Amino acid sequence: KAGVTQTPRYLIKTRGQQVTLSCSPISGHRSVSWYQQTPGQGLQFLFEYFSETQRNKGNFPGRFSGRQFSNSRSEMNVSTLELGDSALYLCASSLASNTEAFFGQGTRLTVV
Amino acid sequence: GEDVEQSLFLSVREGDSSVINCTYTDSSSTYLYWYKQEPGAGLQLLTYIFSNMDMKQDQRLTVLLNKKDKHLSLRIADTQTGDSAIYFCAEGSGGFKTIFGAGTRLFVKA
């Protein structure tokens, strides 16, 4: 079966702009989590959605938001981009919140 | 809070065994994971172990869990150049809020 699909793979934005990233989970998976990966901070949890509801949130400012649709696809939005938002954004899907997570290839965001 | 620690680098010769170690703090974690990340790629789930297990073997991979010491290790037998990557140890109770270590970069010398 198809894996987790993230689009786009690469993105370049300027400071102050906003960006929307997309994640399509494995078919049948209802939990989608987002992570930010940077060289300095490693992998940090952003938030988790399950059945269209945000269940958990990491320690990120309100500029980072997300949502999940009825087909379990999820989007993540970052507004007023800062240079420090440059990172690899990874999405993980799980059958449920307490099962193993499968990751997508990530979206590499560069803010200039 | 929860924390996962692992050494940053490991260098081995092709054909040798690699052992990557990890310590974690949250004793309530249900799963302990090993992920592999190759350059420019996302995370690939290599294997995971339930917290009530001591060992899991999957082909060339052996995971050992010492719950008392909160220590997890990944042994790769007959390491190949294709095993060169960053290996992440992680703990959690499922997909959400999985806590990752900083990753161990494995170099395999031919």
CSV table of C-alpha atoms in Angstrom, one decimal, chain A residues 20-26 28-34 47-56 65-77 91-97:
chain,number,residue,atom,x,y,z
A,20,THR,CA,0.9,25.5,3.9
A,21,LEU,CA,2.3,21.9,3.8
A,22,SER,CA,0.2,18.8,3.1
A,23,CYS,CA,0.4,15.3,4.4
A,24,SER,CA,-1.6,12.3,3.1
A,25,PRO,CA,-1.5,9.4,5.6
A,26,ILE,CA,-1.5,5.8,4.9
A,28,GLY,CA,-6.9,3.7,7.0
A,29,HIS,CA,-4.6,5.7,9.4
A,30,ARG,CA,-6.5,8.2,11.4
A,31,SER,CA,-3.7,9.8,13.4
A,32,VAL,CA,-1.3,12.3,11.8
A,33,SER,CA,1.6,14.0,13.7
A,34,TRP,CA,3.9,16.7,12.5
A,47,PHE,CA,1.1,18.6,17.0
A,48,GLU,CA,-1.1,15.5,16.4
A,49,TYR,CA,-4.5,15.2,14.9
A,50,PHE,CA,-6.9,12.3,15.2
A,51,SER,CA,-10.3,12.3,13.6
A,52,GLU,CA,-10.1,15.9,12.7
A,53,THR,CA,-9.3,17.0,16.2
A,54,GLN,CA,-6.0,18.3,17.6
A,55,ARG,CA,-5.2,16.0,20.4
A,56,ASN,CA,-1.7,17.1,21.4
A,65,SER,CA,-1.2,25.6,13.1
A,66,GLY,CA,-2.7,22.7,11.4
A,67,ARG,CA,-5.9,20.9,10.6
A,68,GLN,CA,-7.1,17.5,9.5
A,69,PHE,CA,-9.8,16.7,7.1
A,70,SER,CA,-12.5,14.0,7.1
A,71,ASN,CA,-10.3,11.8,4.8
A,72,SER,CA,-7.5,12.1,7.4
A,73,ARG,CA,-5.3,14.2,5.2
A,74,SER,CA,-3.6,17.0,7.2
A,75,GLU,CA,-2.3,20.4,6.5
A,76,MET,CA,0.2,22.4,8.5
A,77,ASN,CA,0.4,26.2,8.2
A,91,CYS,CA,4.6,14.0,8.9
A,92,ALA,CA,3.9,10.7,10.5
A,93,SER,CA,0.7,8.6,10.3
A,94,SER,CA,-0.5,5.9,12.7
A,95,LEU,CA,-3.5,3.7,12.7
A,96,ALA,CA,-4.4,5.2,16.0
A,97,SER,CA,-2.7,7.3,18.6
